[in-house]
PDB file of C-alpha atoms in Angstrom:
ATOM      1  CA  MET A   1     -56.986 -63.277  -0.178  1.00 52.00           C
ATOM      2  CA  GLU A   2     -56.352 -60.307   2.154  1.00 54.00           C
ATOM      3  CA  ASN A   3     -53.870 -58.831  -0.354  1.00 55.00           C
ATOM      4  CA  LYS A   4     -56.492 -58.948  -3.119  1.00 57.00           C
ATOM      5  CA  VAL A   5     -58.982 -57.130  -0.874  1.00 52.00           C
ATOM      6  CA  ALA A   6     -56.378 -54.488   0.042  1.00 51.00           C
ATOM      7  CA  ILE A   7     -55.411 -54.030  -3.617  1.00 55.00           C
ATOM      8  CA  SER A   8     -59.055 -53.663  -4.673  1.00 57.00           C
ATOM      9  CA  ARG A   9     -59.590 -51.053  -1.924  1.00 60.00           C
ATOM     10  CA  VAL A  10     -56.577 -49.063  -3.138  1.00 51.00           C
ATOM     11  CA  LYS A  11     -57.790 -49.256  -6.758  1.00 55.00           C
ATOM     12  CA  LYS A  12     -61.267 -48.156  -5.709  1.00 57.00           C
ATOM     13  CA  ALA A  13     -59.824 -45.243  -3.704  1.00 53.00           C
ATOM     14  CA  LYS A  14     -57.704 -44.161  -6.699  1.00 52.00           C
ATOM     15  CA  GLU A  15     -60.736 -44.316  -8.988  1.00 56.00           C
ATOM     16  CA  ARG A  16     -62.789 -42.232  -6.547  1.00 54.00           C
ATOM     17  CA  LEU A  17     -59.995 -39.674  -6.286  1.00 47.00           C
ATOM     18  CA  GLN A  18     -59.677 -39.446 -10.070  1.00 48.00           C
ATOM     19  CA  TYR A  19     -63.436 -39.039 -10.359  1.00 48.00           C
ATOM     20  CA  ARG A  20     -63.427 -36.277  -7.747  1.00 47.00           C
ATOM     21  CA  MET A  21     -60.623 -34.417  -9.482  1.00 44.00           C
ATOM     22  CA  MET A  22     -62.297 -34.780 -12.873  1.00 45.00           C
ATOM     23  CA  LYS A  23     -65.776 -33.806 -11.675  1.00 46.00           C
ATOM     24  CA  GLY A  24     -64.815 -30.876  -9.413  1.00 45.00           C
ATOM     25  CA  SER A  25     -68.362 -30.317  -8.171  1.00 43.00           C
ATOM     26  CA  ASN A  26     -70.831 -31.560  -5.578  1.00 45.00           C
ATOM     27  CA  GLU A  27     -71.563 -35.175  -6.467  1.00 48.00           C
ATOM     28  CA  GLU A  28     -72.264 -38.278  -4.499  1.00 48.00           C
ATOM     29  CA  VAL A  29     -69.830 -41.139  -4.922  1.00 44.00           C
ATOM     30  CA  ASP A  30     -70.633 -44.299  -3.002  1.00 47.00           C
ATOM     31  CA  GLY A  31     -72.998 -42.410  -0.695  1.00 48.00           C
ATOM     32  CA  GLU A  32     -70.607 -39.614   0.315  1.00 48.00           C
ATOM     33  CA  GLU A  33     -70.672 -36.065  -0.978  1.00 48.00           C
ATOM     34  CA  VAL A  34     -67.668 -35.033  -3.030  1.00 47.00           C
ATOM     35  CA  ARG A  35     -66.546 -31.428  -2.838  1.00 50.00           C
ATOM     36  CA  GLY A  36     -63.830 -30.660  -5.346  1.00 52.00           C
ATOM     37  CA  GLU A  37     -62.058 -27.480  -6.400  1.00 57.00           C
ATOM     38  CA  GLY A  38     -65.143 -26.474  -8.331  1.00 79.00           C
ATOM     39  CA  PHE A  39     -67.145 -26.216  -5.110  1.00 81.00           C
ATOM     40  CA  VAL A  40     -64.659 -23.856  -3.430  1.00 81.00           C
ATOM     41  CA  ASP A  41     -64.430 -21.714  -6.574  1.00 82.00           C
ATOM     42  CA  GLN A  42     -68.223 -21.529  -6.733  1.00 84.00           C
ATOM     43  CA  GLU A  43     -68.452 -20.449  -3.095  1.00 86.00           C
ATOM     44  CA  ILE A  44     -65.756 -17.793  -3.567  1.00 86.00           C
ATOM     45  CA  TRP A  45     -67.630 -16.409  -6.585  1.00 86.00           C
ATOM     46  CA  LYS A  46     -70.870 -16.352  -4.587  1.00 88.00           C
ATOM     47  CA  LEU A  47     -69.085 -14.341  -1.891  1.00 89.00           C
ATOM     48  CA  ARG A  48     -67.660 -11.981  -4.523  1.00 88.00           C
ATOM     49  CA  GLU A  49     -71.127 -11.392  -5.957  1.00 89.00           C
ATOM     50  CA  GLU A  50     -72.733 -10.831  -2.545  1.00 89.00           C
ATOM     51  CA  LEU A  51     -70.028  -8.441  -1.344  1.00 90.00           C
ATOM     52  CA  GLY A  52     -69.376  -6.695  -4.673  1.00 87.00           C
ATOM     53  CA  ALA A  53     -65.723  -7.778  -4.815  1.00 86.00           C
ATOM     54  CA  TYR A  54     -65.279  -8.377  -8.524  1.00 80.00           C
ATOM     55  CA  ALA A  55     -61.830  -9.358  -9.737  1.00 74.00           C
ATOM     56  CA  THR A  56     -62.249  -9.477 -13.498  1.00 77.00           C
ATOM     57  CA  THR A  57     -59.492 -10.090 -16.002  1.00 78.00           C
ATOM     58  CA  TYR A  58     -58.575  -7.152 -18.220  1.00 81.00           C
ATOM     59  CA  GLY A  59     -60.176  -7.127 -21.663  1.00 79.00           C
ATOM     60  CA  VAL A  60     -59.398  -5.160 -24.830  1.00 77.00           C
ATOM     61  CA  TYR A  61     -62.631  -3.148 -24.589  1.00 80.00           C
ATOM     62  CA  ASP A  62     -62.181  -1.944 -20.985  1.00 80.00           C
ATOM     63  CA  SER A  63     -62.382   1.833 -20.544  1.00 82.00           C
ATOM     64  CA  HIS A  64     -59.322   1.990 -18.261  1.00 85.00           C
ATOM     65  CA  PRO A  65     -55.876   0.467 -18.865  1.00 86.00           C
ATOM     66  CA  PRO A  66     -54.970  -2.808 -17.125  1.00 86.00           C
ATOM     67  CA  HIS A  67     -53.887  -2.529 -13.504  1.00 87.00           C
ATOM     68  CA  PRO A  68     -50.080  -2.099 -13.339  1.00 88.00           C
ATOM     69  CA  ASN A  69     -49.626  -4.712 -10.573  1.00 86.00           C
ATOM     70  CA  HIS A  70     -51.703  -7.607 -11.937  1.00 85.00           C
ATOM     71  CA  HIS A  71     -53.746  -8.873 -14.913  1.00 84.00           C
ATOM     72  CA  GLN A  72     -57.114  -7.582 -13.713  1.00 86.00           C
ATOM     73  CA  THR A  73     -59.095  -4.482 -14.607  1.00 87.00           C
ATOM     74  CA  TRP A  74     -58.185  -1.111 -13.123  1.00 89.00           C
ATOM     75  CA  LEU A  75     -61.249  -0.963 -10.836  1.00 87.00           C
ATOM     76  CA  SER A  76     -61.195  -4.582  -9.556  1.00 87.00           C
ATOM     77  CA  LYS A  77     -62.257  -5.055  -5.946  1.00 89.00           C
ATOM     78  CA  ASN A  78     -60.527  -7.579  -3.702  1.00 90.00           C
ATOM     79  CA  LEU A  79     -62.168 -10.148  -1.477  1.00 91.00           C
ATOM     80  CA  ARG A  80     -59.005 -10.646   0.603  1.00 91.00           C
ATOM     81  CA  CYS A  81     -55.574  -9.228  -0.253  1.00 90.00           C
ATOM     82  CA  THR A  82     -52.354 -11.192  -0.026  1.00 89.00           C
ATOM     83  CA  VAL A  83     -50.966  -8.211   1.916  1.00 88.00           C
ATOM     84  CA  CYS A  84     -53.491  -5.750   3.342  1.00 87.00           C
ATOM     85  CA  THR A  85     -52.552  -2.070   3.354  1.00 87.00           C
ATOM     86  CA  GLU A  86     -53.847   0.962   5.187  1.00 89.00           C
ATOM     87  CA  ASN A  87     -57.033   2.603   3.929  1.00 93.00           C
ATOM     88  CA  CYS A  88     -56.987   4.915   0.886  1.00 94.00           C
ATOM     89  CA  GLY A  89     -55.294   8.228   1.709  1.00 93.00           C
ATOM     90  CA  ILE A  90     -57.996  10.211  -0.111  1.00 94.00           C
ATOM     91  CA  CYS A  91     -61.400   8.527   0.254  1.00 95.00           C
ATOM     92  CA  GLY A  92     -60.637   6.205   3.206  1.00 94.00           C
ATOM     93  CA  VAL A  93     -61.932   2.984   1.562  1.00 94.00           C
ATOM     94  CA  ALA A  94     -60.396  -0.330   2.699  1.00 94.00           C
ATOM     95  CA  CYS A  95     -58.158  -2.381   0.380  1.00 92.00           C
ATOM     96  CA  CYS A  96     -60.448  -5.453   0.446  1.00 92.00           C
ATOM     97  CA  LYS A  97     -63.787  -6.659   1.810  1.00 93.00           C
ATOM     98  CA  TRP A  98     -62.065  -8.676   4.559  1.00 92.00           C
ATOM     99  CA  ASN A  99     -60.139  -5.610   5.768  1.00 93.00           C
ATOM    100  CA  GLN A 100     -63.294  -3.487   5.557  1.00 93.00           C
ATOM    101  CA  ALA A 101     -65.117  -5.983   7.787  1.00 92.00           C
ATOM    102  CA  LYS A 102     -62.145  -6.049  10.211  1.00 92.00           C
ATOM    103  CA  ASN A 103     -62.225  -2.219  10.431  1.00 91.00           C
ATOM    104  CA  THR A 104     -65.988  -2.267  11.036  1.00 90.00           C
ATOM    105  CA  GLU A 105     -65.581  -4.965  13.680  1.00 87.00           C
ATOM    106  CA  ARG A 106     -62.969  -2.845  15.480  1.00 87.00           C
ATOM    107  CA  GLU A 107     -65.071   0.320  15.398  1.00 84.00           C
ATOM    108  CA  ALA A 108     -68.606  -1.018  15.965  1.00 74.00           C
ATOM    109  CA  TYR A 109     -70.326  -1.439  19.317  1.00 75.00           C
ATOM    110  CA  LEU A 110     -70.206  -4.948  20.758  1.00 69.00           C
ATOM    111  CA  ALA A 111     -73.887  -5.843  20.333  1.00 71.00           C
ATOM    112  CA  SER A 112     -74.635  -3.763  17.238  1.00 83.00           C
ATOM    113  CA  GLU A 113     -75.956  -5.165  13.983  1.00 87.00           C
ATOM    114  CA  GLU A 114     -72.890  -3.807  12.157  1.00 87.00           C
ATOM    115  CA  MET A 115     -70.635  -5.847  14.455  1.00 87.00           C
ATOM    116  CA  VAL A 116     -72.606  -9.043  13.834  1.00 88.00           C
ATOM    117  CA  THR A 117     -72.603  -8.509  10.051  1.00 90.00           C
ATOM    118  CA  ALA A 118     -68.868  -7.737  10.004  1.00 90.00           C
ATOM    119  CA  THR A 119     -68.053 -10.817  12.085  1.00 91.00           C
ATOM    120  CA  ARG A 120     -70.152 -13.033   9.800  1.00 91.00           C
ATOM    121  CA  THR A 121     -68.461 -11.585   6.723  1.00 91.00           C
ATOM    122  CA  ILE A 122     -65.008 -12.244   8.179  1.00 91.00           C
ATOM    123  CA  GLN A 123     -65.937 -15.817   9.092  1.00 92.00           C
ATOM    124  CA  ARG A 124     -67.432 -16.517   5.663  1.00 91.00           C
ATOM    125  CA  ILE A 125     -64.334 -15.209   3.884  1.00 91.00           C
ATOM    126  CA  GLU A 126     -61.955 -17.097   6.196  1.00 91.00           C
ATOM    127  CA  ILE A 127     -63.773 -20.396   5.577  1.00 89.00           C
ATOM    128  CA  TYR A 128     -62.575 -20.400   1.965  1.00 86.00           C
ATOM    129  CA  LEU A 129     -59.593 -18.040   2.096  1.00 86.00           C
ATOM    130  CA  ARG A 130     -57.484 -18.638   5.202  1.00 82.00           C
ATOM    131  CA  THR A 131     -54.817 -16.368   3.756  1.00 83.00           C
ATOM    132  CA  GLY A 132     -54.953 -13.608   1.186  1.00 83.00           C
ATOM    133  CA  PHE A 133     -55.836 -14.470  -2.386  1.00 84.00           C
ATOM    134  CA  ASP A 134     -55.976 -11.266  -4.446  1.00 86.00           C
ATOM    135  CA  LEU A 135     -52.957  -9.129  -5.305  1.00 87.00           C
ATOM    136  CA  PRO A 136     -53.098  -5.622  -3.807  1.00 90.00           C
ATOM    137  CA  THR A 137     -54.937  -3.026  -5.913  1.00 91.00           C
ATOM    138  CA  PHE A 138     -53.836   0.132  -4.103  1.00 94.00           C
ATOM    139  CA  LEU A 139     -51.245   2.298  -5.852  1.00 94.00           C
ATOM    140  CA  ARG A 140     -48.762   4.910  -4.668  1.00 94.00           C
ATOM    141  CA  CYS A 141     -48.912   8.379  -6.215  1.00 94.00           C
ATOM    142  CA  THR A 142     -45.530   9.270  -7.756  1.00 93.00           C
ATOM    143  CA  GLU A 143     -45.792  12.899  -6.593  1.00 92.00           C
ATOM    144  CA  CYS A 144     -47.048  12.855  -2.991  1.00 94.00           C
ATOM    145  CA  ARG A 145     -46.294   9.138  -2.287  1.00 95.00           C
ATOM    146  CA  ILE A 146     -49.758   8.564  -0.702  1.00 94.00           C
ATOM    147  CA  LEU A 147     -51.205   5.065  -1.050  1.00 95.00           C
ATOM    148  CA  VAL A 148     -54.577   5.387  -2.817  1.00 95.00           C
ATOM    149  CA  CYS A 149     -57.306   3.171  -4.252  1.00 94.00           C
ATOM    150  CA  PRO A 150     -57.608   2.893  -8.062  1.00 93.00           C
ATOM    151  CA  SER A 151     -60.730   5.109  -8.010  1.00 93.00           C
ATOM    152  CA  CYS A 152     -58.707   8.027  -6.617  1.00 95.00           C
ATOM    153  CA  CYS A 153     -55.826   7.920  -9.097  1.00 94.00           C
ATOM    154  CA  GLY A 154     -55.011   7.664 -12.772  1.00 94.00           C
ATOM    155  CA  GLN A 155     -52.174   6.901 -15.128  1.00 93.00           C
ATOM    156  CA  CYS A 156     -50.476   9.035 -17.766  1.00 91.00           C
ATOM    157  CA  PRO A 157     -51.487   7.749 -21.231  1.00 89.00           C
ATOM    158  CA  VAL A 158     -47.979   8.242 -22.681  1.00 88.00           C
ATOM    159  CA  VAL A 159     -46.637   4.730 -23.263  1.00 84.00           C
ATOM    160  CA  MET A 160     -43.104   5.412 -22.018  1.00 87.00           C
ATOM    161  CA  CYS A 161     -44.314   7.279 -18.903  1.00 88.00           C
ATOM    162  CA  LYS A 162     -47.280   5.541 -17.186  1.00 88.00           C
ATOM    163  CA  ASP A 163     -46.847   7.883 -14.203  1.00 91.00           C
ATOM    164  CA  LEU A 164     -49.442   7.401 -11.425  1.00 93.00           C
ATOM    165  CA  LYS A 165     -51.039  10.551 -10.032  1.00 94.00           C
ATOM    166  CA  CYS A 166     -53.741  10.921  -7.385  1.00 94.00           C
ATOM    167  CA  ASN A 167     -56.738  13.269  -7.422  1.00 94.00           C
ATOM    168  CA  LYS A 168     -55.062  15.505  -4.806  1.00 94.00           C
ATOM    169  CA  CYS A 169     -51.991  16.223  -6.931  1.00 93.00           C
ATOM    170  CA  VAL A 170     -53.657  16.816 -10.315  1.00 92.00           C
ATOM    171  CA  GLU A 171     -57.173  17.739 -11.346  1.00 91.00           C
ATOM    172  CA  ASP A 172     -57.478  14.953 -13.944  1.00 91.00           C
ATOM    173  CA  PRO A 173     -55.057  12.072 -13.268  1.00 91.00           C
ATOM    174  CA  TRP A 174     -55.824  10.495 -16.671  1.00 91.00           C
ATOM    175  CA  GLN A 175     -54.348  13.417 -18.645  1.00 90.00           C
ATOM    176  CA  ARG A 176     -50.796  13.568 -19.971  1.00 89.00           C
ATOM    177  CA  CYS A 177     -48.158  14.768 -17.528  1.00 86.00           C
ATOM    178  CA  GLU A 178     -47.466  18.502 -17.869  1.00 84.00           C
ATOM    179  CA  TYR A 179     -43.802  17.976 -18.801  1.00 82.00           C
ATOM    180  CA  HIS A 180     -44.590  15.916 -21.957  1.00 76.00           C
ATOM    181  CA  ASP A 181     -44.502  17.831 -25.215  1.00 64.00           C
ATOM    182  CA  GLU A 182     -47.023  17.217 -27.995  1.00 65.00           C
ATOM    183  CA  THR A 183     -44.763  14.769 -29.865  1.00 61.00           C
ATOM    184  CA  ASP A 184     -44.665  12.236 -26.990  1.00 59.00           C
ATOM    185  CA  GLU A 185     -46.923   9.235 -27.520  1.00 58.00           C
TER     186      GLU A 185
END
């Protein structure tokens, strides 16, 4: 009799687990709230919307080329990088919202509103992303070797070149490199 009860408990637990995995959202199963992958994804997207950290996949109609390091758009913003870098060498922006909040927390006065907001932002991000999630978006200029954000650099449109130049080195980083002749495409 005890074996049958134990077997029925195991079956019931398996069914609940399958239901949770299939549903992936906030549902009640036998009186307890189920939080699946869908819940975490929803919360991460809410954070992205609130903080303006959009990581959108590259589409054919985007005005810029795809980012050279990942499958997202050129101007994607990170919530938390897998490996944080120093700030942009030109405009000083942080690589991700988590790093921006860390910088603010370091620089703000102890009891200031900025400090409280930065600490809350860090805590909210760390609840769902204990480690980095987004691939780094910063790029290194091929001329001066400065690490810059995608807003401060561009890429040569010649297919075989794709050289990365920052706004400091060239006036328009989206133009062809000066050493290409007219026949290069």
